[in-house]
């Protein structure tokens, strides 16, 4: 399996200078093989510089949780993609369901943000996923397909090579109700099929698709062992050093044992 795993911690709106320093210090002493597994943290904006100063970039990547769709200028309160480059970020999330739900971000805005990131050479992690009501009405694939083409439509294959995706069913985020490995794998396989149809086999085979939604140290291994799941986007459990360490260990176990099914 050529795709590298990525275990990413989305800290959301949590953390002080002290708690961030403690968390990063705890991660830095862990062991994983960077050739097969990448670890990234996504602190809130005020902790990006601190995190970047604390990590060894070859070991732990740092990303932002959002980015402005605008270029630098008179946009009070916004953070431009250029600033993320300036502090040394490698990644940024776009289209997280909390941004879609609480800040009314639509597919067009997600697409604009994603393009800003690509323009400055940052790697977007584009989040997609259905609401519980949408799943119950059998609309999961339609919603995911719409979000994918809304965000990614018009990108060429080369640009797609700089994108990662995260499938995060909204009903599983922060609820403790994790998708079963089979439920997650089904949607991941569907995502790869969409990539194949809209681009080509090499895009579909090469793109990292993470799973997110109540991932913890106990359930990570079974999820990560699925053929089309290339890592985890972890919220709550990424704030607890031991839980996050357990997820990294699960990722390593799967990556080195070649047990993906
Ligand atoms: P959770 O959040 O792990 O707390 O469910 C995941 C996410 O929102 O990225």
PDB file of C-alpha atoms and ligand atoms in Angstrom:
ATOM      1  CA  UNK A   1       0.000   0.000   0.000  1.00  0.00           C
ATOM      2  CA  UNK A   2       1.754   3.128  -1.217  1.00  0.00           C
ATOM      3  CA  UNK A   3      -0.348   5.657   0.646  1.00  0.00           C
ATOM      4  CA  UNK A   4       1.257   6.942   3.809  1.00  0.00           C
ATOM      5  CA  UNK A   5      -0.925   7.098   6.926  1.00  0.00           C
ATOM      6  CA  UNK A   6      -1.631  10.422   8.566  1.00  0.00           C
ATOM      7  CA  UNK A   7      -2.741  10.749  12.166  1.00  0.00           C
ATOM      8  CA  UNK A   8      -3.938  14.312  12.623  1.00  0.00           C
ATOM      9  CA  UNK A   9      -5.060  15.954  15.852  1.00  0.00           C
ATOM     10  CA  UNK A  10      -7.686  18.676  15.476  1.00  0.00           C
ATOM     11  CA  UNK A  11      -7.530  20.557  18.760  1.00  0.00           C
ATOM     12  CA  UNK A  12     -10.547  22.706  17.808  1.00  0.00           C
ATOM     13  CA  UNK A  13     -11.008  25.774  20.050  1.00  0.00           C
ATOM     14  CA  UNK A  14      -9.004  24.330  22.918  1.00  0.00           C
ATOM     15  CA  UNK A  15      -5.651  24.974  24.462  1.00  0.00           C
ATOM     16  CA  UNK A  16      -3.432  27.438  26.257  1.00  0.00           C
ATOM     17  CA  UNK A  17       0.294  27.987  25.789  1.00  0.00           C
ATOM     18  CA  UNK A  18       0.867  25.696  28.744  1.00  0.00           C
ATOM     19  CA  UNK A  19      -1.407  22.853  27.682  1.00  0.00           C
ATOM     20  CA  UNK A  20      -0.089  22.994  24.108  1.00  0.00           C
ATOM     21  CA  UNK A  21       3.529  22.846  25.296  1.00  0.00           C
ATOM     22  CA  UNK A  22       2.730  19.899  27.557  1.00  0.00           C
ATOM     23  CA  UNK A  23       0.894  18.029  24.810  1.00  0.00           C
ATOM     24  CA  UNK A  24       3.638  18.520  22.233  1.00  0.00           C
ATOM     25  CA  UNK A  25       6.312  17.523  24.740  1.00  0.00           C
ATOM     26  CA  UNK A  26       4.397  14.285  25.364  1.00  0.00           C
ATOM     27  CA  UNK A  27       4.134  13.568  21.616  1.00  0.00           C
ATOM     28  CA  UNK A  28       7.791  14.241  20.914  1.00  0.00           C
ATOM     29  CA  UNK A  29       8.961  11.333  23.043  1.00  0.00           C
ATOM     30  CA  UNK A  30       6.841   8.803  21.154  1.00  0.00           C
ATOM     31  CA  UNK A  31       8.285   6.587  18.474  1.00  0.00           C
ATOM     32  CA  UNK A  32       6.881   6.071  15.025  1.00  0.00           C
ATOM     33  CA  UNK A  33       8.398   5.561  11.616  1.00  0.00           C
ATOM     34  CA  UNK A  34       8.011   8.736   9.619  1.00  0.00           C
ATOM     35  CA  UNK A  35       8.411   6.833   6.344  1.00  0.00           C
ATOM     36  CA  UNK A  36       5.112   5.051   6.890  1.00  0.00           C
ATOM     37  CA  UNK A  37       3.220   7.315   9.269  1.00  0.00           C
ATOM     38  CA  UNK A  38       2.911  11.054   9.512  1.00  0.00           C
ATOM     39  CA  UNK A  39       1.677  12.856  12.611  1.00  0.00           C
ATOM     40  CA  UNK A  40       0.182  16.348  12.462  1.00  0.00           C
ATOM     41  CA  UNK A  41      -1.447  18.686  14.942  1.00  0.00           C
ATOM     42  CA  UNK A  42      -3.970  21.415  14.146  1.00  0.00           C
ATOM     43  CA  UNK A  43      -3.923  23.880  17.043  1.00  0.00           C
ATOM     44  CA  UNK A  44      -6.068  27.027  17.151  1.00  0.00           C
ATOM     45  CA  UNK A  45      -4.479  30.076  15.493  1.00  0.00           C
ATOM     46  CA  UNK A  46      -3.043  31.597  18.681  1.00  0.00           C
ATOM     47  CA  UNK A  47      -0.964  28.460  19.304  1.00  0.00           C
ATOM     48  CA  UNK A  48       0.394  27.898  15.792  1.00  0.00           C
ATOM     49  CA  UNK A  49       3.698  29.724  16.356  1.00  0.00           C
ATOM     50  CA  UNK A  50       4.231  28.050  19.687  1.00  0.00           C
ATOM     51  CA  UNK A  51       3.505  24.622  18.215  1.00  0.00           C
ATOM     52  CA  UNK A  52       5.792  25.257  15.258  1.00  0.00           C
ATOM     53  CA  UNK A  53       8.615  26.313  17.550  1.00  0.00           C
ATOM     54  CA  UNK A  54       8.123  23.228  19.727  1.00  0.00           C
ATOM     55  CA  UNK A  55       7.898  20.454  17.115  1.00  0.00           C
ATOM     56  CA  UNK A  56      10.632  18.983  14.975  1.00  0.00           C
ATOM     57  CA  UNK A  57       9.022  19.591  11.564  1.00  0.00           C
ATOM     58  CA  UNK A  58      10.326  16.309  10.166  1.00  0.00           C
ATOM     59  CA  UNK A  59       8.532  14.494  12.987  1.00  0.00           C
ATOM     60  CA  UNK A  60       5.303  16.438  13.573  1.00  0.00           C
ATOM     61  CA  UNK A  61       3.599  18.635  10.983  1.00  0.00           C
ATOM     62  CA  UNK A  62       1.472  21.604  11.990  1.00  0.00           C
ATOM     63  CA  UNK A  63      -1.703  22.796  10.326  1.00  0.00           C
ATOM     64  CA  UNK A  64      -4.371  25.445  10.839  1.00  0.00           C
ATOM     65  CA  UNK A  65      -8.056  24.674  11.353  1.00  0.00           C
ATOM     66  CA  UNK A  66      -9.323  27.156   8.816  1.00  0.00           C
ATOM     67  CA  UNK A  67      -8.175  29.831   6.375  1.00  0.00           C
ATOM     68  CA  UNK A  68      -9.685  32.905   4.788  1.00  0.00           C
ATOM     69  CA  UNK A  69     -10.951  32.710   1.225  1.00  0.00           C
ATOM     70  CA  UNK A  70      -9.504  36.230   0.731  1.00  0.00           C
ATOM     71  CA  UNK A  71      -6.045  37.496  -0.012  1.00  0.00           C
ATOM     72  CA  UNK A  72      -4.475  39.729   2.679  1.00  0.00           C
ATOM     73  CA  UNK A  73      -6.323  43.014   3.021  1.00  0.00           C
ATOM     74  CA  UNK A  74      -9.201  44.686   4.832  1.00  0.00           C
ATOM     75  CA  UNK A  75     -10.926  41.585   6.213  1.00  0.00           C
ATOM     76  CA  UNK A  76     -11.073  42.052   9.980  1.00  0.00           C
ATOM     77  CA  UNK A  77     -10.563  38.903  11.971  1.00  0.00           C
ATOM     78  CA  UNK A  78      -9.568  36.725   9.015  1.00  0.00           C
ATOM     79  CA  UNK A  79      -6.335  34.762   8.612  1.00  0.00           C
ATOM     80  CA  UNK A  80      -4.897  34.597   5.094  1.00  0.00           C
ATOM     81  CA  UNK A  81      -3.204  31.547   3.619  1.00  0.00           C
ATOM     82  CA  UNK A  82      -0.029  33.639   3.252  1.00  0.00           C
ATOM     83  CA  UNK A  83       0.138  34.058   7.041  1.00  0.00           C
ATOM     84  CA  UNK A  84      -0.042  30.315   7.549  1.00  0.00           C
ATOM     85  CA  UNK A  85       2.929  29.930   5.226  1.00  0.00           C
ATOM     86  CA  UNK A  86       4.706  32.733   7.079  1.00  0.00           C
ATOM     87  CA  UNK A  87       4.475  30.939  10.433  1.00  0.00           C
ATOM     88  CA  UNK A  88       5.528  27.642   8.848  1.00  0.00           C
ATOM     89  CA  UNK A  89       2.325  25.593   8.618  1.00  0.00           C
ATOM     90  CA  UNK A  90       2.175  22.687   6.210  1.00  0.00           C
ATOM     91  CA  UNK A  91      -1.548  21.950   6.308  1.00  0.00           C
ATOM     92  CA  UNK A  92      -4.936  23.531   6.859  1.00  0.00           C
ATOM     93  CA  UNK A  93      -8.374  22.023   7.324  1.00  0.00           C
ATOM     94  CA  UNK A  94     -11.180  23.256   5.111  1.00  0.00           C
ATOM     95  CA  UNK A  95     -14.865  22.471   5.215  1.00  0.00           C
ATOM     96  CA  UNK A  96     -14.933  21.001   8.708  1.00  0.00           C
ATOM     97  CA  UNK A  97     -18.543  20.263   9.588  1.00  0.00           C
ATOM     98  CA  UNK A  98     -18.392  22.685  12.524  1.00  0.00           C
ATOM     99  CA  UNK A  99     -17.510  25.461  10.040  1.00  0.00           C
ATOM    100  CA  UNK A 100     -20.266  24.295   7.700  1.00  0.00           C
ATOM    101  CA  UNK A 101     -22.853  24.084  10.508  1.00  0.00           C
ATOM    102  CA  UNK A 102     -22.015  27.022  12.775  1.00  0.00           C
ATOM    103  CA  UNK A 103     -20.522  29.433  10.269  1.00  0.00           C
ATOM    104  CA  UNK A 104     -22.713  28.565   7.306  1.00  0.00           C
ATOM    105  CA  UNK A 105     -19.825  27.633   5.048  1.00  0.00           C
ATOM    106  CA  UNK A 106     -21.103  26.242   1.789  1.00  0.00           C
ATOM    107  CA  UNK A 107     -19.364  24.233  -0.909  1.00  0.00           C
ATOM    108  CA  UNK A 108     -18.447  27.375  -2.863  1.00  0.00           C
ATOM    109  CA  UNK A 109     -16.692  28.926   0.135  1.00  0.00           C
ATOM    110  CA  UNK A 110     -14.910  25.648   0.881  1.00  0.00           C
ATOM    111  CA  UNK A 111     -13.741  25.565  -2.741  1.00  0.00           C
ATOM    112  CA  UNK A 112     -12.454  29.153  -2.543  1.00  0.00           C
ATOM    113  CA  UNK A 113     -10.531  28.447   0.667  1.00  0.00           C
ATOM    114  CA  UNK A 114      -9.044  25.304  -0.784  1.00  0.00           C
ATOM    115  CA  UNK A 115      -7.819  27.172  -3.843  1.00  0.00           C
ATOM    116  CA  UNK A 116      -6.149  29.811  -1.670  1.00  0.00           C
ATOM    117  CA  UNK A 117      -4.247  27.050   0.139  1.00  0.00           C
ATOM    118  CA  UNK A 118      -3.112  25.456  -3.110  1.00  0.00           C
ATOM    119  CA  UNK A 119      -2.026  28.861  -4.446  1.00  0.00           C
ATOM    120  CA  UNK A 120       0.410  29.318  -1.563  1.00  0.00           C
ATOM    121  CA  UNK A 121       1.600  25.697  -1.522  1.00  0.00           C
ATOM    122  CA  UNK A 122      -0.181  24.467   1.604  1.00  0.00           C
ATOM    123  CA  UNK A 123      -1.860  21.073   1.708  1.00  0.00           C
ATOM    124  CA  UNK A 124      -5.602  21.262   2.373  1.00  0.00           C
ATOM    125  CA  UNK A 125      -7.381  18.529   4.305  1.00  0.00           C
ATOM    126  CA  UNK A 126     -10.904  18.793   2.950  1.00  0.00           C
ATOM    127  CA  UNK A 127     -13.607  17.481   5.279  1.00  0.00           C
ATOM    128  CA  UNK A 128     -16.809  15.920   3.992  1.00  0.00           C
ATOM    129  CA  UNK A 129     -19.570  13.973   5.689  1.00  0.00           C
ATOM    130  CA  UNK A 130     -23.298  13.557   6.091  1.00  0.00           C
ATOM    131  CA  UNK A 131     -25.679  14.528   8.895  1.00  0.00           C
ATOM    132  CA  UNK A 132     -27.537  11.803  10.786  1.00  0.00           C
ATOM    133  CA  UNK A 133     -30.810  12.689   9.049  1.00  0.00           C
ATOM    134  CA  UNK A 134     -29.099  12.435   5.668  1.00  0.00           C
ATOM    135  CA  UNK A 135     -27.725   8.984   6.510  1.00  0.00           C
ATOM    136  CA  UNK A 136     -31.120   7.851   7.734  1.00  0.00           C
ATOM    137  CA  UNK A 137     -32.681   9.003   4.490  1.00  0.00           C
ATOM    138  CA  UNK A 138     -30.142   7.080   2.457  1.00  0.00           C
ATOM    139  CA  UNK A 139     -28.464  10.234   1.165  1.00  0.00           C
ATOM    140  CA  UNK A 140     -24.920   9.623   2.401  1.00  0.00           C
ATOM    141  CA  UNK A 141     -23.371   9.022  -1.008  1.00  0.00           C
ATOM    142  CA  UNK A 142     -25.238  11.935  -2.600  1.00  0.00           C
ATOM    143  CA  UNK A 143     -24.101  14.339   0.109  1.00  0.00           C
ATOM    144  CA  UNK A 144     -20.487  13.183  -0.022  1.00  0.00           C
ATOM    145  CA  UNK A 145     -20.426  13.302  -3.834  1.00  0.00           C
ATOM    146  CA  UNK A 146     -21.886  16.822  -3.800  1.00  0.00           C
ATOM    147  CA  UNK A 147     -19.379  18.047  -1.219  1.00  0.00           C
ATOM    148  CA  UNK A 148     -16.505  16.472  -3.129  1.00  0.00           C
ATOM    149  CA  UNK A 149     -17.370  17.942  -6.470  1.00  0.00           C
ATOM    150  CA  UNK A 150     -18.329  21.259  -4.846  1.00  0.00           C
ATOM    151  CA  UNK A 151     -14.928  21.576  -3.213  1.00  0.00           C
ATOM    152  CA  UNK A 152     -12.679  19.894  -5.741  1.00  0.00           C
ATOM    153  CA  UNK A 153     -14.434  20.374  -9.075  1.00  0.00           C
ATOM    154  CA  UNK A 154     -12.167  22.025 -11.625  1.00  0.00           C
ATOM    155  CA  UNK A 155      -8.886  21.031 -10.008  1.00  0.00           C
ATOM    156  CA  UNK A 156      -6.459  19.221 -12.275  1.00  0.00           C
ATOM    157  CA  UNK A 157      -4.784  15.939 -11.435  1.00  0.00           C
ATOM    158  CA  UNK A 158      -1.586  17.665 -10.386  1.00  0.00           C
ATOM    159  CA  UNK A 159      -3.441  19.903  -7.927  1.00  0.00           C
ATOM    160  CA  UNK A 160      -5.276  16.847  -6.605  1.00  0.00           C
ATOM    161  CA  UNK A 161      -1.889  15.401  -5.722  1.00  0.00           C
ATOM    162  CA  UNK A 162      -1.570  18.130  -3.064  1.00  0.00           C
ATOM    163  CA  UNK A 163      -4.931  17.498  -1.426  1.00  0.00           C
ATOM    164  CA  UNK A 164      -5.996  15.162   1.383  1.00  0.00           C
ATOM    165  CA  UNK A 165      -9.573  14.328   2.348  1.00  0.00           C
ATOM    166  CA  UNK A 166     -11.268  13.471   5.610  1.00  0.00           C
ATOM    167  CA  UNK A 167     -14.568  11.633   5.742  1.00  0.00           C
ATOM    168  CA  UNK A 168     -16.241  12.711   8.951  1.00  0.00           C
ATOM    169  CA  UNK A 169     -19.855  11.645   9.401  1.00  0.00           C
ATOM    170  CA  UNK A 170     -21.342  14.535  11.371  1.00  0.00           C
ATOM    171  CA  UNK A 171     -23.269  12.178  13.658  1.00  0.00           C
ATOM    172  CA  UNK A 172     -19.960  10.658  14.787  1.00  0.00           C
ATOM    173  CA  UNK A 173     -18.155  13.907  15.601  1.00  0.00           C
ATOM    174  CA  UNK A 174     -17.789  14.507  19.316  1.00  0.00           C
ATOM    175  CA  UNK A 175     -20.629  12.115  20.075  1.00  0.00           C
ATOM    176  CA  UNK A 176     -18.749   8.958  21.021  1.00  0.00           C
ATOM    177  CA  UNK A 177     -20.733   7.207  18.253  1.00  0.00           C
ATOM    178  CA  UNK A 178     -17.982   6.071  15.950  1.00  0.00           C
ATOM    179  CA  UNK A 179     -18.820   4.743  12.493  1.00  0.00           C
ATOM    180  CA  UNK A 180     -18.224   1.012  12.303  1.00  0.00           C
ATOM    181  CA  UNK A 181     -15.145   0.069  10.260  1.00  0.00           C
ATOM    182  CA  UNK A 182     -17.492  -1.329   7.597  1.00  0.00           C
ATOM    183  CA  UNK A 183     -19.618   1.849   7.483  1.00  0.00           C
ATOM    184  CA  UNK A 184     -16.510   4.008   7.167  1.00  0.00           C
ATOM    185  CA  UNK A 185     -14.847   1.745   4.595  1.00  0.00           C
ATOM    186  CA  UNK A 186     -17.990   1.792   2.449  1.00  0.00           C
ATOM    187  CA  UNK A 187     -17.898   5.576   2.171  1.00  0.00           C
ATOM    188  CA  UNK A 188     -14.116   5.673   1.709  1.00  0.00           C
ATOM    189  CA  UNK A 189     -14.417   3.216  -1.174  1.00  0.00           C
ATOM    190  CA  UNK A 190     -17.187   5.382  -2.638  1.00  0.00           C
ATOM    191  CA  UNK A 191     -14.947   8.459  -2.352  1.00  0.00           C
ATOM    192  CA  UNK A 192     -12.198   6.656  -4.249  1.00  0.00           C
ATOM    193  CA  UNK A 193     -14.712   5.685  -6.917  1.00  0.00           C
ATOM    194  CA  UNK A 194     -15.732   9.356  -7.287  1.00  0.00           C
ATOM    195  CA  UNK A 195     -12.063  10.362  -7.594  1.00  0.00           C
ATOM    196  CA  UNK A 196     -11.586   7.708 -10.240  1.00  0.00           C
ATOM    197  CA  UNK A 197     -14.592   8.938 -12.211  1.00  0.00           C
ATOM    198  CA  UNK A 198     -13.756  12.631 -11.972  1.00  0.00           C
ATOM    199  CA  UNK A 199      -9.983  12.324 -12.353  1.00  0.00           C
ATOM    200  CA  UNK A 200      -8.108   9.083 -12.878  1.00  0.00           C
ATOM    201  CA  UNK A 201      -6.763   5.962 -11.212  1.00  0.00           C
ATOM    202  CA  UNK A 202      -3.558   7.544 -10.054  1.00  0.00           C
ATOM    203  CA  UNK A 203      -5.462  10.351  -8.268  1.00  0.00           C
ATOM    204  CA  UNK A 204      -7.876   7.815  -6.761  1.00  0.00           C
ATOM    205  CA  UNK A 205      -5.091   5.499  -5.631  1.00  0.00           C
ATOM    206  CA  UNK A 206      -2.741   8.200  -4.391  1.00  0.00           C
ATOM    207  CA  UNK A 207      -4.977  10.508  -2.395  1.00  0.00           C
ATOM    208  CA  UNK A 208      -5.029  10.133   1.392  1.00  0.00           C
ATOM    209  CA  UNK A 209      -8.533   9.781   2.800  1.00  0.00           C
ATOM    210  CA  UNK A 210      -8.699  10.024   6.595  1.00  0.00           C
ATOM    211  CA  UNK A 211     -11.608   8.986   8.787  1.00  0.00           C
ATOM    212  CA  UNK A 212     -12.787  11.302  11.555  1.00  0.00           C
ATOM    213  CA  UNK A 213     -15.488  11.087  14.218  1.00  0.00           C
ATOM    214  CA  UNK A 214     -14.970   9.769  17.761  1.00  0.00           C
ATOM    215  CA  UNK A 215     -11.699   8.010  16.953  1.00  0.00           C
ATOM    216  CA  UNK A 216      -9.901   6.914  20.121  1.00  0.00           C
ATOM    217  CA  UNK A 217      -7.104   4.566  21.143  1.00  0.00           C
ATOM    218  CA  UNK A 218      -9.518   1.644  21.493  1.00  0.00           C
ATOM    219  CA  UNK A 219     -11.276   1.862  18.113  1.00  0.00           C
ATOM    220  CA  UNK A 220      -8.451   3.232  15.934  1.00  0.00           C
ATOM    221  CA  UNK A 221      -6.861  -0.023  14.881  1.00  0.00           C
ATOM    222  CA  UNK A 222      -9.973  -1.581  13.346  1.00  0.00           C
ATOM    223  CA  UNK A 223     -10.735   1.623  11.443  1.00  0.00           C
ATOM    224  CA  UNK A 224      -7.179   2.125  10.233  1.00  0.00           C
ATOM    225  CA  UNK A 225      -6.979  -1.491   9.108  1.00  0.00           C
ATOM    226  CA  UNK A 226      -9.589  -0.802   6.422  1.00  0.00           C
ATOM    227  CA  UNK A 227      -8.249  -0.799   2.893  1.00  0.00           C
ATOM    228  CA  UNK A 228      -9.312   2.724   1.956  1.00  0.00           C
ATOM    229  CA  UNK A 229      -8.776   4.456   5.317  1.00  0.00           C
ATOM    230  CA  UNK A 230      -5.415   6.197   5.326  1.00  0.00           C
ATOM    231  CA  UNK A 231      -5.389   7.739   8.750  1.00  0.00           C
ATOM    232  CA  UNK A 232      -7.499   9.561  11.277  1.00  0.00           C
ATOM    233  CA  UNK A 233      -8.597  13.110  11.948  1.00  0.00           C
ATOM    234  CA  UNK A 234      -8.950  13.082  15.707  1.00  0.00           C
ATOM    235  CA  UNK A 235     -10.756  15.721  17.765  1.00  0.00           C
ATOM    236  CA  UNK A 236     -11.401  15.082  21.462  1.00  0.00           C
ATOM    237  CA  UNK A 237      -8.897  12.256  21.830  1.00  0.00           C
ATOM    238  CA  UNK A 238      -6.098  14.377  20.335  1.00  0.00           C
ATOM    239  CA  UNK A 239      -6.150  16.591  23.434  1.00  0.00           C
ATOM    240  CA  UNK A 240      -5.239  13.654  25.666  1.00  0.00           C
ATOM    241  CA  UNK A 241      -1.614  12.663  25.144  1.00  0.00           C
ATOM    242  CA  UNK A 242      -2.185   9.033  26.085  1.00  0.00           C
ATOM    243  CA  UNK A 243      -5.188   8.571  23.807  1.00  0.00           C
ATOM    244  CA  UNK A 244      -3.442  10.233  20.886  1.00  0.00           C
ATOM    245  CA  UNK A 245      -0.347   8.113  21.547  1.00  0.00           C
ATOM    246  CA  UNK A 246      -2.571   5.024  21.424  1.00  0.00           C
ATOM    247  CA  UNK A 247      -3.958   6.105  18.045  1.00  0.00           C
ATOM    248  CA  UNK A 248      -0.449   6.686  16.695  1.00  0.00           C
ATOM    249  CA  UNK A 249       0.544   3.244  17.979  1.00  0.00           C
ATOM    250  CA  UNK A 250      -2.486   1.709  16.250  1.00  0.00           C
ATOM    251  CA  UNK A 251      -1.506   3.477  13.038  1.00  0.00           C
ATOM    252  CA  UNK A 252       2.019   2.124  13.300  1.00  0.00           C
ATOM    253  CA  UNK A 253       0.790  -1.385  14.052  1.00  0.00           C
ATOM    254  CA  UNK A 254      -1.404  -1.370  10.959  1.00  0.00           C
ATOM    255  CA  UNK A 255       1.199   0.268   8.722  1.00  0.00           C
ATOM    256  CA  UNK A 256       4.036  -2.064   9.649  1.00  0.00           C
ATOM    257  CA  UNK A 257       2.059  -5.288   9.849  1.00  0.00           C
ATOM    258  CA  UNK A 258       0.473  -4.655   6.452  1.00  0.00           C
ATOM    259  CA  UNK A 259      -2.818  -5.775   7.956  1.00  0.00           C
ATOM    260  CA  UNK A 260      -5.064  -3.474   5.917  1.00  0.00           C
ATOM    261  CA  UNK A 261      -8.006  -5.506   4.724  1.00  0.00           C
TER     262      UNK A 261
HETATM  263  P1  LIG B   1     -13.958  13.954  17.453  1.00  0.00           P
HETATM  264  O1  LIG B   1     -13.792  15.106  16.334  1.00  0.00           O
HETATM  265  O2  LIG B   1     -12.775  13.035  17.320  1.00  0.00           O
HETATM  266  O3  LIG B   1     -13.976  14.688  18.764  1.00  0.00           O
HETATM  267  O4  LIG B   1     -15.231  13.262  17.172  1.00  0.00           O
HETATM  268  C1  LIG B   1     -13.295  14.809  15.067  1.00  0.00           C
HETATM  269  C2  LIG B   1     -13.248  16.068  14.238  1.00  0.00           C
HETATM  270  O5  LIG B   1     -14.160  16.890  14.348  1.00  0.00           O
HETATM  271  O6  LIG B   1     -12.316  16.289  13.440  1.00  0.00           O
END
